[in-house]
mmCIF file of C-alpha atoms in Angstrom:
data_model
loop_
_atom_site.group_PDB
_atom_site.id
_atom_site.type_symbol
_atom_site.label_atom_id
_atom_site.label_comp_id
_atom_site.label_asym_id
_atom_site.label_seq_id
_atom_site.Cartn_x
_atom_site.Cartn_y
_atom_site.Cartn_z
ATOM 1 C CA SER A 1 76.245 92.637 88.152
ATOM 2 C CA GLN A 2 79.874 91.766 88.622
ATOM 3 C CA THR A 3 81.833 92.783 91.679
ATOM 4 C CA ILE A 4 85.428 92.335 92.746
ATOM 5 C CA HIS A 5 86.750 92.399 96.281
ATOM 6 C CA GLN A 6 90.253 92.179 97.643
ATOM 7 C CA TRP A 7 91.571 92.080 101.190
ATOM 8 C CA PRO A 8 93.076 93.110 103.425
ATOM 9 C CA ALA A 9 92.854 96.783 102.538
ATOM 10 C CA THR A 10 96.010 97.669 104.436
ATOM 11 C CA LEU A 11 98.722 95.698 106.141
ATOM 12 C CA VAL A 12 102.083 96.307 107.703
ATOM 13 C CA GLN A 13 104.450 93.369 107.605
ATOM 14 C CA PRO A 14 108.039 92.925 108.804
ATOM 15 C CA VAL A 15 110.799 92.071 106.365
ATOM 16 C CA GLY A 16 111.063 88.322 105.907
ATOM 17 C CA SER A 17 107.456 87.609 106.850
ATOM 18 C CA PRO A 18 104.987 85.890 104.476
ATOM 19 C CA LEU A 19 102.259 87.614 102.511
ATOM 20 C CA SER A 20 98.831 86.620 101.313
ATOM 21 C CA LEU A 21 96.468 88.971 99.491
ATOM 22 C CA GLU A 22 93.158 87.565 98.350
ATOM 23 C CA CYS A 23 90.788 88.591 95.611
ATOM 24 C CA THR A 24 87.398 87.238 94.583
ATOM 25 C CA VAL A 25 85.103 88.096 91.710
ATOM 26 C CA GLU A 26 81.352 87.601 91.820
ATOM 27 C CA GLY A 27 78.705 87.610 89.137
ATOM 28 C CA THR A 28 80.734 86.090 86.333
ATOM 29 C CA SER A 29 82.421 82.834 85.410
ATOM 30 C CA ASN A 30 85.809 82.039 83.937
ATOM 31 C CA PRO A 31 87.121 85.596 84.173
ATOM 32 C CA ASN A 32 90.653 86.614 83.341
ATOM 33 C CA LEU A 33 92.301 87.735 86.575
ATOM 34 C CA TYR A 34 95.218 90.087 87.134
ATOM 35 C CA TRP A 35 97.479 91.435 89.861
ATOM 36 C CA TYR A 36 98.878 94.907 89.327
ATOM 37 C CA ARG A 37 101.126 97.040 91.487
ATOM 38 C CA GLN A 38 101.135 100.816 91.523
ATOM 39 C CA ALA A 39 104.658 102.145 91.805
ATOM 40 C CA ALA A 40 105.387 105.820 92.265
ATOM 41 C CA GLY A 41 105.832 107.614 88.944
ATOM 42 C CA ARG A 42 105.421 104.466 86.857
ATOM 43 C CA GLY A 43 101.712 103.909 86.732
ATOM 44 C CA LEU A 44 100.332 100.427 87.105
ATOM 45 C CA GLN A 45 102.583 97.466 86.477
ATOM 46 C CA LEU A 46 101.131 94.082 85.573
ATOM 47 C CA LEU A 47 102.556 91.385 87.853
ATOM 48 C CA PHE A 48 100.522 88.253 87.069
ATOM 49 C CA TYR A 49 97.573 87.229 84.978
ATOM 50 C CA SER A 50 95.475 84.092 84.838
ATOM 51 C CA VAL A 51 93.122 82.793 82.172
ATOM 52 C CA GLY A 52 91.888 79.791 84.172
ATOM 53 C CA ILE A 53 92.217 77.717 87.327
ATOM 54 C CA GLY A 54 95.842 76.865 87.986
ATOM 55 C CA GLN A 55 97.035 78.868 84.967
ATOM 56 C CA ILE A 56 99.339 81.688 86.033
ATOM 57 C CA SER A 57 101.626 83.824 83.907
ATOM 58 C CA SER A 58 104.218 86.126 85.404
ATOM 59 C CA GLU A 59 105.066 89.370 83.691
ATOM 60 C CA VAL A 60 108.048 90.449 85.765
ATOM 61 C CA PRO A 61 110.617 88.563 87.840
ATOM 62 C CA GLN A 62 110.083 89.255 91.504
ATOM 63 C CA ASN A 63 109.730 87.983 95.011
ATOM 64 C CA LEU A 64 106.016 87.311 94.637
ATOM 65 C CA SER A 65 103.873 84.461 93.359
ATOM 66 C CA ALA A 66 100.227 84.056 92.448
ATOM 67 C CA SER A 67 97.751 81.212 92.581
ATOM 68 C CA ARG A 68 94.229 80.596 91.351
ATOM 69 C CA PRO A 69 92.738 77.776 93.400
ATOM 70 C CA GLN A 70 89.184 78.453 92.255
ATOM 71 C CA ASP A 71 87.613 79.989 89.164
ATOM 72 C CA ARG A 72 86.915 83.351 90.791
ATOM 73 C CA GLN A 73 89.671 83.487 93.397
ATOM 74 C CA PHE A 74 93.126 84.926 92.898
ATOM 75 C CA ILE A 75 95.834 85.034 95.562
ATOM 76 C CA LEU A 76 99.091 86.980 95.687
ATOM 77 C CA SER A 77 101.731 85.534 97.963
ATOM 78 C CA SER A 78 105.265 85.811 99.154
ATOM 79 C CA LYS A 79 107.276 83.518 101.396
ATOM 80 C CA LYS A 80 109.618 86.277 102.575
ATOM 81 C CA LEU A 81 108.827 89.932 102.041
ATOM 82 C CA LEU A 82 111.417 92.486 101.021
ATOM 83 C CA LEU A 83 111.317 96.223 101.693
ATOM 84 C CA SER A 84 110.939 96.759 97.946
ATOM 85 C CA ASP A 85 107.657 94.831 97.989
ATOM 86 C CA SER A 86 105.929 97.794 99.627
ATOM 87 C CA GLY A 87 103.278 99.335 97.408
ATOM 88 C CA PHE A 88 99.652 99.460 96.379
ATOM 89 C CA TYR A 89 98.431 96.160 94.954
ATOM 90 C CA LEU A 90 95.406 95.889 92.735
ATOM 91 C CA CYS A 91 93.448 92.861 91.658
ATOM 92 C CA ALA A 92 91.492 93.140 88.425
ATOM 93 C CA TRP A 93 89.308 91.057 86.155
ATOM 94 C CA SER A 94 88.087 91.014 82.577
ATOM 95 C CA GLN A 95 85.759 88.834 80.588
ATOM 96 C CA GLY A 96 86.751 87.102 77.414
ATOM 97 C CA ALA A 97 89.838 85.773 75.741
ATOM 98 C CA SER A 98 90.751 88.685 73.551
ATOM 99 C CA SER A 99 91.602 92.317 73.857
ATOM 100 C CA GLY A 100 88.770 94.763 73.537
ATOM 101 C CA ASN A 101 87.601 93.756 76.984
ATOM 102 C CA THR A 102 87.847 96.330 79.709
ATOM 103 C CA ILE A 103 89.536 95.357 82.941
ATOM 104 C CA TYR A 104 87.901 96.261 86.241
ATOM 105 C CA PHE A 105 89.820 96.826 89.434
ATOM 106 C CA GLY A 106 89.266 96.005 93.062
ATOM 107 C CA GLU A 107 89.678 98.452 95.903
ATOM 108 C CA GLY A 108 93.404 97.876 96.294
ATOM 109 C CA SER A 109 95.630 96.777 99.166
ATOM 110 C CA TRP A 110 98.306 98.938 100.742
ATOM 111 C CA LEU A 111 101.318 96.891 101.789
ATOM 112 C CA THR A 112 104.034 98.432 103.918
ATOM 113 C CA VAL A 113 107.054 96.278 104.638
ATOM 114 C CA VAL A 114 109.029 97.479 107.650
ATOM 115 C CA ASP B 1 110.734 100.506 78.665
ATOM 116 C CA GLN B 2 107.634 102.655 79.087
ATOM 117 C CA GLN B 3 105.407 102.029 76.081
ATOM 118 C CA VAL B 4 102.644 104.343 77.277
ATOM 119 C CA LYS B 5 103.529 107.827 78.433
ATOM 120 C CA GLN B 6 101.596 110.605 80.081
ATOM 121 C CA ASN B 7 104.061 113.453 79.978
ATOM 122 C CA SER B 8 102.056 115.866 82.117
ATOM 123 C CA PRO B 9 102.159 114.743 85.736
ATOM 124 C CA SER B 10 99.629 117.373 86.759
ATOM 125 C CA LEU B 11 96.939 119.636 85.373
ATOM 126 C CA SER B 12 95.013 122.435 87.044
ATOM 127 C CA VAL B 13 91.749 123.621 85.514
ATOM 128 C CA GLN B 14 88.927 125.891 86.568
ATOM 129 C CA GLU B 15 85.520 124.480 87.267
ATOM 130 C CA GLY B 16 83.360 124.607 84.132
ATOM 131 C CA ARG B 17 86.329 124.678 81.760
ATOM 132 C CA ILE B 18 87.666 121.897 79.595
ATOM 133 C CA SER B 19 90.297 119.464 80.873
ATOM 134 C CA ILE B 20 92.515 117.907 78.221
ATOM 135 C CA LEU B 21 94.697 114.967 79.193
ATOM 136 C CA ASN B 22 97.245 113.559 76.788
ATOM 137 C CA CYS B 23 98.752 110.133 76.308
ATOM 138 C CA ASP B 24 101.394 108.895 73.851
ATOM 139 C CA TYR B 25 102.351 105.348 72.999
ATOM 140 C CA THR B 26 105.231 103.776 71.143
ATOM 141 C CA ASN B 27 103.914 100.329 70.216
ATOM 142 C CA SER B 28 102.082 100.563 66.889
ATOM 143 C CA MET B 29 100.452 97.190 67.616
ATOM 144 C CA PHE B 30 98.280 98.679 70.368
ATOM 145 C CA ASP B 31 94.695 98.719 69.181
ATOM 146 C CA TYR B 32 92.564 99.164 72.283
ATOM 147 C CA PHE B 33 92.798 102.014 74.751
ATOM 148 C CA LEU B 34 91.232 102.798 78.095
ATOM 149 C CA TRP B 35 91.068 105.739 80.471
ATOM 150 C CA TYR B 36 90.732 105.318 84.215
ATOM 151 C CA LYS B 37 90.113 107.712 87.064
ATOM 152 C CA LYS B 38 91.661 107.031 90.446
ATOM 153 C CA TYR B 39 91.136 108.558 93.864
ATOM 154 C CA PRO B 40 93.785 108.096 96.568
ATOM 155 C CA ALA B 41 93.822 104.657 98.204
ATOM 156 C CA GLU B 42 91.119 103.359 95.867
ATOM 157 C CA GLY B 43 91.160 101.149 92.813
ATOM 158 C CA PRO B 44 90.977 102.813 89.384
ATOM 159 C CA THR B 45 87.510 103.293 87.932
ATOM 160 C CA PHE B 46 86.944 102.704 84.240
ATOM 161 C CA LEU B 47 85.897 105.851 82.358
ATOM 162 C CA ILE B 48 85.908 105.315 78.624
ATOM 163 C CA SER B 49 87.477 103.174 75.924
ATOM 164 C CA ILE B 50 88.338 103.444 72.261
ATOM 165 C CA SER B 51 89.429 100.897 69.682
ATOM 166 C CA SER B 52 91.732 101.628 66.798
ATOM 167 C CA ILE B 53 88.907 101.411 64.263
ATOM 168 C CA LYS B 54 87.570 104.685 65.647
ATOM 169 C CA ASP B 55 89.100 108.093 66.136
ATOM 170 C CA LYS B 56 86.584 109.381 68.659
ATOM 171 C CA ASN B 57 84.362 108.032 71.385
ATOM 172 C CA GLU B 58 82.028 110.023 73.565
ATOM 173 C CA ASP B 59 80.307 109.274 76.853
ATOM 174 C CA GLY B 60 78.592 112.168 78.569
ATOM 175 C CA ARG B 61 81.187 114.717 79.616
ATOM 176 C CA PHE B 62 84.063 112.487 78.516
ATOM 177 C CA THR B 63 85.398 112.248 74.972
ATOM 178 C CA VAL B 64 88.464 110.307 73.898
ATOM 179 C CA PHE B 65 90.272 111.081 70.652
ATOM 180 C CA LEU B 66 92.709 108.726 68.969
ATOM 181 C CA ASN B 67 95.322 109.769 66.406
ATOM 182 C CA LYS B 68 96.893 106.521 65.218
ATOM 183 C CA SER B 69 99.434 108.121 62.921
ATOM 184 C CA ALA B 70 100.770 110.215 65.795
ATOM 185 C CA LYS B 71 100.343 107.382 68.323
ATOM 186 C CA HIS B 72 98.500 109.809 70.525
ATOM 187 C CA LEU B 73 95.242 109.856 72.402
ATOM 188 C CA SER B 74 93.587 112.479 74.520
ATOM 189 C CA LEU B 75 90.758 112.654 77.006
ATOM 190 C CA HIS B 76 88.530 115.729 77.099
ATOM 191 C CA ILE B 77 86.359 116.447 80.107
ATOM 192 C CA VAL B 78 83.728 119.121 79.518
ATOM 193 C CA PRO B 79 82.712 120.816 81.729
ATOM 194 C CA SER B 80 85.171 120.023 84.498
ATOM 195 C CA GLN B 81 83.679 119.548 87.951
ATOM 196 C CA PRO B 82 85.277 119.471 91.424
ATOM 197 C CA GLY B 83 84.592 115.731 91.640
ATOM 198 C CA ASP B 84 86.837 115.243 88.621
ATOM 199 C CA SER B 85 89.881 115.997 90.773
ATOM 200 C CA ALA B 86 91.753 112.689 90.660
ATOM 201 C CA VAL B 87 94.599 110.888 88.932
ATOM 202 C CA TYR B 88 93.825 109.775 85.379
ATOM 203 C CA PHE B 89 95.561 106.823 83.743
ATOM 204 C CA CYS B 90 95.563 105.845 80.114
ATOM 205 C CA ALA B 91 96.133 102.210 79.187
ATOM 206 C CA ALA B 92 96.787 100.356 75.942
ATOM 207 C CA SER B 93 96.706 96.754 74.817
ATOM 208 C CA VAL B 94 97.133 94.551 71.754
ATOM 209 C CA THR B 95 94.346 92.332 70.437
ATOM 210 C CA ASP B 96 94.518 88.764 71.761
ATOM 211 C CA SER B 97 96.878 89.725 74.537
ATOM 212 C CA TRP B 98 94.511 88.408 77.202
ATOM 213 C CA GLY B 99 93.687 91.871 78.434
ATOM 214 C CA LYS B 100 97.244 92.729 79.392
ATOM 215 C CA PHE B 101 97.334 96.484 79.464
ATOM 216 C CA GLN B 102 100.281 98.854 79.628
ATOM 217 C CA PHE B 103 99.561 101.897 81.773
ATOM 218 C CA GLY B 104 100.877 105.426 81.712
ATOM 219 C CA ALA B 105 102.218 107.040 84.878
ATOM 220 C CA GLY B 106 99.070 109.089 85.369
ATOM 221 C CA THR B 107 98.086 112.765 85.373
ATOM 222 C CA GLN B 108 96.875 114.444 88.546
ATOM 223 C CA VAL B 109 93.939 116.737 87.737
ATOM 224 C CA VAL B 110 92.907 119.461 90.153
ATOM 225 C CA VAL B 111 89.676 121.310 89.426
ATOM 226 C CA THR B 112 89.538 124.678 91.175
ATOM 227 C CA PRO B 113 86.401 126.721 91.935
#
């Protein structure tokens, strides 16, 4: 069966420091991968998605970037964190190229920028 | 621009009764819909889906209804149990959009004894 893991689960970072959140999927190949952020009162916002190694699409302009160095690895990064980057970040995956495929989420990572 | 809306931020229901959660969308191109359940500090868990070729899908205690003309879907939970207390999100996507879903803001459900 497929599993998805992301880490770290929680982190507290000072403003201006770098960020790296990692996500891996097991039990499948060539998944679509996503980074979402949960903002208060706005549900889940799609930040990035990837349909293959090195292929990243950004949905919203922001201070963050994403990379996919391996088929089942997805990384969310920032060079300099802002206070507004605080939130709950979720990695997710789906199988297949078209809609009609459910997306499955990891455990989430709480980021507090201080 | 919020294309998927859950206008009830919270819902309280007695154990054993029916919970009805509502979701409205504005994009008529959406043709695949999901419901998720989320506990605090955890990732959302997939509950049930429905495609636009159906108007109802059932899985155990969970039933989702889709009214395309009204751009409205609802999730029924019967009977409600204490473990159902969580935040529920609806999500919608367009075919061939690479699984990019738009999410509602969520409805907090509290099941009381």
